[in-house]
Tab-separated table of C-alpha atoms and ligand atoms in Angstrom:
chain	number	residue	atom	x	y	z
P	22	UNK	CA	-14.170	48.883	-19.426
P	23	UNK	CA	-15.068	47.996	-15.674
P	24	UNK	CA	-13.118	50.258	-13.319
P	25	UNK	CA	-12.190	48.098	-10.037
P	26	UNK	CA	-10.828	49.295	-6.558
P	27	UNK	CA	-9.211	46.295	-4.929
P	28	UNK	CA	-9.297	46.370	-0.761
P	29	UNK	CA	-6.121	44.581	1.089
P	30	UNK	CA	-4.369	45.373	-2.146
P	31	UNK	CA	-1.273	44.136	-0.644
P	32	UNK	CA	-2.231	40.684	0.772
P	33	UNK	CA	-1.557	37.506	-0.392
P	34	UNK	CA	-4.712	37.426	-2.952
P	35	UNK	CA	-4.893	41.146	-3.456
P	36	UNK	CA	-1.191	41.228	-4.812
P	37	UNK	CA	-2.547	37.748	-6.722
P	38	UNK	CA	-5.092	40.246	-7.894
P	39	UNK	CA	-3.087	42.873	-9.007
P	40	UNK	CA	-0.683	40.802	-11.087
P	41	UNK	CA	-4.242	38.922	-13.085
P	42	UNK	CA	-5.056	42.175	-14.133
P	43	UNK	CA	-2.689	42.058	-17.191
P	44	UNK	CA	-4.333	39.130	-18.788
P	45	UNK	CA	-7.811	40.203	-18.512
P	46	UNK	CA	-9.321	42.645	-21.416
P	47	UNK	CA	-11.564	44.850	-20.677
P	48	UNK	CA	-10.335	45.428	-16.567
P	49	UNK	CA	-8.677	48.835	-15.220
P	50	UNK	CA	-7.265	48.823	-11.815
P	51	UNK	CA	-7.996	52.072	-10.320
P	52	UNK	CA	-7.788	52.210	-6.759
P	53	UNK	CA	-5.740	49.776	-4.431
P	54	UNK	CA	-6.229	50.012	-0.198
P	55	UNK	CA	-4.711	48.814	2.507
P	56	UNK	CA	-4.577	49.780	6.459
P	57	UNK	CA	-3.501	53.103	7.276
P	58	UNK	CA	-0.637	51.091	9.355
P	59	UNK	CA	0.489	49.383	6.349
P	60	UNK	CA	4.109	50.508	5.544
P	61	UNK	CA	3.685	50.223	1.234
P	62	UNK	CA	1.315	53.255	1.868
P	63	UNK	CA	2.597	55.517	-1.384
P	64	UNK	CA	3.947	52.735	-3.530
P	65	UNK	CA	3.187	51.517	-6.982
P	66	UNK	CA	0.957	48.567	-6.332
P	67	UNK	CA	2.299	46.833	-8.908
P	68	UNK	CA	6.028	46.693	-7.799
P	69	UNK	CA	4.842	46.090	-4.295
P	70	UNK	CA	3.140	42.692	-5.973
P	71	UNK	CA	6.031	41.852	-7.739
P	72	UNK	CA	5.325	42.690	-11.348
P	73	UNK	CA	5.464	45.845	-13.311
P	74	UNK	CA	4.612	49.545	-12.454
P	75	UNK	CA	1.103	49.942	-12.322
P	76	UNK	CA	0.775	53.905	-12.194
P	77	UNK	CA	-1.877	53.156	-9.152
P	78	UNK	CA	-0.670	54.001	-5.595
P	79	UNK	CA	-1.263	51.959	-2.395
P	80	UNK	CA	-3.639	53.997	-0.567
P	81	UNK	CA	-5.611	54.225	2.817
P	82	UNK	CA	-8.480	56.427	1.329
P	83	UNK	CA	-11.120	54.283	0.958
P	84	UNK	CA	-13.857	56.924	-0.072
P	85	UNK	CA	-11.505	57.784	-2.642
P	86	UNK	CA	-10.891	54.528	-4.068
P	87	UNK	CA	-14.530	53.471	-3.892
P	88	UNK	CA	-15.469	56.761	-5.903
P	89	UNK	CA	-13.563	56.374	-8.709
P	90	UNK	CA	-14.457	52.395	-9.829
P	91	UNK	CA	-17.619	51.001	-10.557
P	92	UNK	CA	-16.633	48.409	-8.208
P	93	UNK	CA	-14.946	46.937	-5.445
P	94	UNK	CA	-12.869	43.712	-4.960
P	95	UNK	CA	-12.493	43.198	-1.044
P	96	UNK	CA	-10.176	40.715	0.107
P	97	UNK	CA	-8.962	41.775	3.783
P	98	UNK	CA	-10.003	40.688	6.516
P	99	UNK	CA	-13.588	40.111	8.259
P	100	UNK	CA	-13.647	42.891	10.496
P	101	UNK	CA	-13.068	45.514	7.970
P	102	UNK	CA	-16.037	44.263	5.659
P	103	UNK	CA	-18.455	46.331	7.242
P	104	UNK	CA	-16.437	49.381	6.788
P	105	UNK	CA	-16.157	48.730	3.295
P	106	UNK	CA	-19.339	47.355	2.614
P	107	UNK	CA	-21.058	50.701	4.497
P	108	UNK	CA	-18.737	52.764	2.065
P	109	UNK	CA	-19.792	50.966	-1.224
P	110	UNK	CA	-23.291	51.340	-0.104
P	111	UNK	CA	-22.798	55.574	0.583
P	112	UNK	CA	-20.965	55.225	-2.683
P	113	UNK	CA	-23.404	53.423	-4.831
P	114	UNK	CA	-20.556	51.273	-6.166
P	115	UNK	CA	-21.044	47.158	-6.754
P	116	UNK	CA	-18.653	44.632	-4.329
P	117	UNK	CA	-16.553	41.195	-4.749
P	118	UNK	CA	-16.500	39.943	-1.372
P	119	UNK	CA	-13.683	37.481	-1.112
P	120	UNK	CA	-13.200	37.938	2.613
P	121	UNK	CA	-14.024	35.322	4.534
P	122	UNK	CA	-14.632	34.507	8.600
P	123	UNK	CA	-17.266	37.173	9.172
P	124	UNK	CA	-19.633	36.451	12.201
P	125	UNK	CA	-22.977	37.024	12.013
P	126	UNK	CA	-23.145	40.693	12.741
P	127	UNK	CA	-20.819	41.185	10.240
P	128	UNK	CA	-22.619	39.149	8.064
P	129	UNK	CA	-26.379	40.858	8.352
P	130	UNK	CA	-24.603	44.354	7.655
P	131	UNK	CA	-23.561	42.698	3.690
P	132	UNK	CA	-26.685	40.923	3.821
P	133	UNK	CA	-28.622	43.850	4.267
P	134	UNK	CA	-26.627	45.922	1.682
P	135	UNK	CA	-27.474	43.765	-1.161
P	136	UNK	CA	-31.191	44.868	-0.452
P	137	UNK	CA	-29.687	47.931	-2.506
P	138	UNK	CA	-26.443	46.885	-3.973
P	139	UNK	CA	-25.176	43.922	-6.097
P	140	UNK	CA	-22.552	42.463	-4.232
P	141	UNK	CA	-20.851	38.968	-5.234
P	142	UNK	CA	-19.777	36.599	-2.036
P	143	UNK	CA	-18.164	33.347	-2.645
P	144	UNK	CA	-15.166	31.919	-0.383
P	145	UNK	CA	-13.718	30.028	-3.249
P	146	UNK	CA	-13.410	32.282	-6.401
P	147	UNK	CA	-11.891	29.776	-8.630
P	148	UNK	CA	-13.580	29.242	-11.768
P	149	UNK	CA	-12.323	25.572	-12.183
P	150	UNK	CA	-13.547	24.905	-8.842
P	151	UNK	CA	-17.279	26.457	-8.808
P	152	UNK	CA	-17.400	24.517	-12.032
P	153	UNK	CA	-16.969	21.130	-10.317
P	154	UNK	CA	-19.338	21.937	-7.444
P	155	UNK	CA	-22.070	21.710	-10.286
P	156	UNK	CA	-20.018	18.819	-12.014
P	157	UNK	CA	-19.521	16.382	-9.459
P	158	UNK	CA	-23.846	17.235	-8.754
P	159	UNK	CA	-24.894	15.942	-12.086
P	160	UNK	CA	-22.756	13.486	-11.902
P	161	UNK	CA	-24.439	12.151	-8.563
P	162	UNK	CA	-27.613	12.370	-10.092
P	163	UNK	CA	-27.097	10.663	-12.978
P	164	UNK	CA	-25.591	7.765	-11.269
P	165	UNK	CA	-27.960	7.807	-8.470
P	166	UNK	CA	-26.937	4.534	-6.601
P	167	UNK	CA	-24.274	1.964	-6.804
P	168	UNK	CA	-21.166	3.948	-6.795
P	169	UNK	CA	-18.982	4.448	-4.275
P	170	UNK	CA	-17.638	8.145	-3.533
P	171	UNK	CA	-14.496	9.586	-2.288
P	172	UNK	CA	-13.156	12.917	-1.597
P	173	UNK	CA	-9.772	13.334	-1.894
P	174	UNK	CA	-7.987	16.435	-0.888
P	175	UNK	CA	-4.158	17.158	-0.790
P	176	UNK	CA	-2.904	20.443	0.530
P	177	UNK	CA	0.618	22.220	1.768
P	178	UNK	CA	1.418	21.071	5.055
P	179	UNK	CA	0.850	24.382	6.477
P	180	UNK	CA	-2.990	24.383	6.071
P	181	UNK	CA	-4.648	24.031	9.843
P	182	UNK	CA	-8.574	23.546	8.944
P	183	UNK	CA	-9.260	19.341	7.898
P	184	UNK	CA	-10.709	18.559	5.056
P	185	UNK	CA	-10.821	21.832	3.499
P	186	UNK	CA	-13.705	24.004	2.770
P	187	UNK	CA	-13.737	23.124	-0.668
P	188	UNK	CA	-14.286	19.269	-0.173
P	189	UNK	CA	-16.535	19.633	2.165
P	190	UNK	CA	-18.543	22.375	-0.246
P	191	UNK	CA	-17.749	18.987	-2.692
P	192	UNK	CA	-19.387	16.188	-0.240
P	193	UNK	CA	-22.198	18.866	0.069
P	194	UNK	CA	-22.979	18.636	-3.522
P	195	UNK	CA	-22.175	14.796	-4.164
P	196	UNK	CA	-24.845	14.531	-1.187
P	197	UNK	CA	-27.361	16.875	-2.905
P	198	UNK	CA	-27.178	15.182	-6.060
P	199	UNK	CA	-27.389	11.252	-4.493
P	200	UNK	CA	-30.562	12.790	-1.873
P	201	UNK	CA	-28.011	12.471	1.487
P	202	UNK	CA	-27.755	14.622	4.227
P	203	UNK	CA	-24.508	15.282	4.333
P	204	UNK	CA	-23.901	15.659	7.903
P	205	UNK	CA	-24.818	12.341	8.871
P	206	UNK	CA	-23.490	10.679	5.109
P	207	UNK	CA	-19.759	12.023	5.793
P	208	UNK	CA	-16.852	10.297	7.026
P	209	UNK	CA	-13.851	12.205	7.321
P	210	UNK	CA	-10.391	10.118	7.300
P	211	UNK	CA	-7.515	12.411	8.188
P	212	UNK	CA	-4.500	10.103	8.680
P	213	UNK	CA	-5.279	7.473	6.197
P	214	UNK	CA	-6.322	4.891	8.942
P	215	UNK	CA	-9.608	4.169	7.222
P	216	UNK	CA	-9.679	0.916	5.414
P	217	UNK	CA	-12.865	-0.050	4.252
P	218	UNK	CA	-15.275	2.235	2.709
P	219	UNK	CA	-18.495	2.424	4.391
P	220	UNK	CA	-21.585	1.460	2.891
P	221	UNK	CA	-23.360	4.558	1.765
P	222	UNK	CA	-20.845	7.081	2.768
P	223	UNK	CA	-19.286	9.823	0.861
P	224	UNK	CA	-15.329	9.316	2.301
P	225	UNK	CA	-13.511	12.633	2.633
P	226	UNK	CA	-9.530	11.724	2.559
P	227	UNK	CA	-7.209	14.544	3.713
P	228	UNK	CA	-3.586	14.909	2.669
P	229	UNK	CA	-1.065	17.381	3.384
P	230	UNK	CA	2.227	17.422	1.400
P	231	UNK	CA	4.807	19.833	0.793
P	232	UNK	CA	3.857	23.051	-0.498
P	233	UNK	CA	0.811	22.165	-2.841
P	234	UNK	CA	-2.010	24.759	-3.213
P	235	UNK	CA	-4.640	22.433	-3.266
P	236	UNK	CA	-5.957	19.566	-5.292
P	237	UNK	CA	-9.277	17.509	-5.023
P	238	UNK	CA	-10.656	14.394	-6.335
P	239	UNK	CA	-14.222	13.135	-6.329
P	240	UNK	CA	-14.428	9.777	-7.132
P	241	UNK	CA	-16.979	7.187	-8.186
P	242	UNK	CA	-16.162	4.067	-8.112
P	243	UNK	CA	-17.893	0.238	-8.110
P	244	UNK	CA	-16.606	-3.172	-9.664
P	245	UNK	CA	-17.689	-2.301	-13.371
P	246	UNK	CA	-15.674	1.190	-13.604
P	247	UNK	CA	-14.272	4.411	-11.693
P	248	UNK	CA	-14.960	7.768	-12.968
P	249	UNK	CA	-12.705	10.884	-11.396
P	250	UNK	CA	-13.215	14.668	-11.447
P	251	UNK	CA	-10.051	16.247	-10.530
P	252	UNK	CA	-9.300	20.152	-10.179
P	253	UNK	CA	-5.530	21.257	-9.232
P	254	UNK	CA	-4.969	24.576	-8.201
P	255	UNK	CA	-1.549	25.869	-9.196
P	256	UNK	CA	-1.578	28.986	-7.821
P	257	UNK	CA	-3.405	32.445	-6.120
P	258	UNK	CA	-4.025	33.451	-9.292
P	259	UNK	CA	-6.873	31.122	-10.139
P	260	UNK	CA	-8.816	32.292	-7.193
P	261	UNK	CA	-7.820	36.230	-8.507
P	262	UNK	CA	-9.182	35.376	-12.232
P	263	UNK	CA	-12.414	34.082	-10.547
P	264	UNK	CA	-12.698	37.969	-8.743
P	265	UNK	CA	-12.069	39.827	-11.116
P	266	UNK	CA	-14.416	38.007	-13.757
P	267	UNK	CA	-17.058	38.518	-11.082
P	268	UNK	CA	-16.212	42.164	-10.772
P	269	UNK	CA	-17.183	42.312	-14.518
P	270	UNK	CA	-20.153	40.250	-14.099
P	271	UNK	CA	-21.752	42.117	-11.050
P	272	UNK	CA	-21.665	45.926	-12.308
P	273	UNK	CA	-24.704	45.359	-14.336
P	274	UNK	CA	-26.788	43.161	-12.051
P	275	UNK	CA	-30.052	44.086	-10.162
P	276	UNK	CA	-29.442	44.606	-6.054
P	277	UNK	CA	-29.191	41.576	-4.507
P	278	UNK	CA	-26.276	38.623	-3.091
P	279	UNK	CA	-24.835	36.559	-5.768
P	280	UNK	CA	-22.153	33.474	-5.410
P	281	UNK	CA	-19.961	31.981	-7.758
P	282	UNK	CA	-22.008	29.679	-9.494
P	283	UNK	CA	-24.071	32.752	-10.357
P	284	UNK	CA	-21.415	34.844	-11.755
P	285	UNK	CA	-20.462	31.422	-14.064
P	286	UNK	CA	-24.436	30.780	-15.028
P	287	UNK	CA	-24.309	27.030	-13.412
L	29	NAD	N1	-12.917	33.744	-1.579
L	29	NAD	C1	-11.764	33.173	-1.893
L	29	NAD	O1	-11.623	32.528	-2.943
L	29	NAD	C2	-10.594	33.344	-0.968
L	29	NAD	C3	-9.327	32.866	-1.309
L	29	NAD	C4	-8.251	33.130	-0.458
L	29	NAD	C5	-8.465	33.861	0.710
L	29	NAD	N2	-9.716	34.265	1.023
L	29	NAD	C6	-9.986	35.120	2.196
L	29	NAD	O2	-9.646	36.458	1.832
L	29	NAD	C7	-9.130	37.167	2.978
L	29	NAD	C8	-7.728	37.676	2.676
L	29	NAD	O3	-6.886	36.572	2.451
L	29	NAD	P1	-5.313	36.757	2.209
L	29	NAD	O4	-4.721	35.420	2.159
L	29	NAD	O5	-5.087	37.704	1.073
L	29	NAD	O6	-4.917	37.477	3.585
L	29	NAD	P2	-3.719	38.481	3.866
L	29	NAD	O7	-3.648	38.614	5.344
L	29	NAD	O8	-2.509	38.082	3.116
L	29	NAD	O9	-4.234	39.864	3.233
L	29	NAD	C9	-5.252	40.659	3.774
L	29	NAD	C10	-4.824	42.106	3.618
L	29	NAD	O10	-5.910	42.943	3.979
L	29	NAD	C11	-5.354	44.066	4.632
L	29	NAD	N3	-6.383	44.741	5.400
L	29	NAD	C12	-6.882	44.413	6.606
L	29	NAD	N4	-7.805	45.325	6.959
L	29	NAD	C13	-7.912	46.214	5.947
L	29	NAD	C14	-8.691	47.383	5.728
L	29	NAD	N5	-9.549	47.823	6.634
L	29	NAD	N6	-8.546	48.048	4.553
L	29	NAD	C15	-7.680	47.617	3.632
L	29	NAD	N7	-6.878	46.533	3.796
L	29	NAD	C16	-7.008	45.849	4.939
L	29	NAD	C17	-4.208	43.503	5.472
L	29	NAD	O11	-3.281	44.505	5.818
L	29	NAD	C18	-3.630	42.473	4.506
L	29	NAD	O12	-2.595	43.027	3.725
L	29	NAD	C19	-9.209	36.156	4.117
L	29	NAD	O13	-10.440	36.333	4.771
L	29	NAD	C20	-9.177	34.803	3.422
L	29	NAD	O14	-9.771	33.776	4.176
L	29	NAD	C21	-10.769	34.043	0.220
């Protein structure tokens, strides 16, 4: 059994977090944190993210929390990694680092903790997603030349960054695969104005509709035939499986920073 403290417990993914927990064997939630602001302080975690009673209290005593898991699932935000990373590290305890935005201050303080604890950093946690990273680069070395490919991302209209992380973490890989440098191989069409595809370039097409979570396509396509890798997300949750199944994968691992692909074995 793998005993996880979850940090920002009662955010958007750490209340996705706390409602996975039923469906995964083998997972106790023992600990949940949030700001010492935060008015669910005292409250069952679980009724605070909308499912049943969990027994675990939202808390502000990190040292506490920390203490009694093996490891901790940190999804808050970038200024209070070090904290918690510094804590984990007194502790001896593994990390999830979810938490994106850190600068690079922030950044050397979890780099330099992993010279003594295993921590797990990835800022996409889906499973179905770090699956086609490594997909859609076999697929670009197996067809090598010839094809045609195009990035197609649709997200709610809310989103501000365009194209998304993910697709561009996509074009990175398509580009790895077919021997591009990205930078210079990517054209990014925001508003649909683009026309034509250019010769040699991996096309990134942005969409924003409704509410969707966020779907991408990576196409490749010539005159002969059109193959397409497509992952939807439906939900918070598929990030929150992707966590906590790194949470179970990192307790027995050496020191050192793992990602995603890592925790899958891709
Ligand atoms: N890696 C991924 O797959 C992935 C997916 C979604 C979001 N994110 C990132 O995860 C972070 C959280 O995202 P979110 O959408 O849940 O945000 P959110 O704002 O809904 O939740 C963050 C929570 O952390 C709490 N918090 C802040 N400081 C804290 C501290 N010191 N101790 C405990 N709790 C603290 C806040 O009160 C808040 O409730 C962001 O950096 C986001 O970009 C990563």
């Amino acid at each position: 059994m793998t005993r996880i403290a979850v940090a920002g417990a009662a955010g958007r993914m750490g209340q996705a977090i706390i409602r996975s927990f039923r469906s995964v064997p083998g997972v106790e939630l023992v600990a949940a944190t949030e700001m010492s602001v935060h008015k669910g302080l005292g409250k069952d975690v679980g009724v605070l993210a909308g499912t049943e009673k969990t027994g675990i209290l939202l808390s502000d005593d990190l040292q506490a929390a920390i203490t009694a898991a093996d490891v901790l699932i940190d999804f808050t935000f970038h200024t209070a990694v070090p904290l918690n990373t510094k804590m984990a590290l007194q502790c001896g305890r593994a990390m999830v680092i979810g938490t994106t935005g850190l600068d690079a201050v922030e950044t050397d303080i979890v780099k330099k903790a992993t010279e003594k604890l295993p921590i797990v950093w990835a800022p996409n946690m889906s499973i179905g997603v770090n699956l086609l990273f490594a997909i859609v680069k076999q697929a670009a070395t197996a067809l090598a030349t010839g094809y045609k490919v195009e990035i197609d991302e649709t997200h709610h209209i809310h989103k501000k960054d365009s194209p998304s992380g993910t697709a561009l973490k996509l074009g990175e890989k398509v580009a790895e695969g077919l021997g591009l440098d990205f930078k210079s191989a990517m054209v990014h069409d925001a508003d649909g104005a683009l026309r034509k595809h250019p010769e040699g370039k991996i096309v990134i097409r942005s969409h924003r509709e409704g509410e969707v979570v966020g779907d991408h396509t990576v196409s490749f396509g010539n005159d002969a035939e059109r193959i397409e890798f497509t992952h939807r997300a439906w939900s918070r949750e598929s990030l929150a499986l992707g966590a906590i199944r790194a949470a179970q994968w990192v307790v027995s691992r050496k020191p050192g920073l793992y990602d995603m692909q890592d925790v899958l074995g891709l």
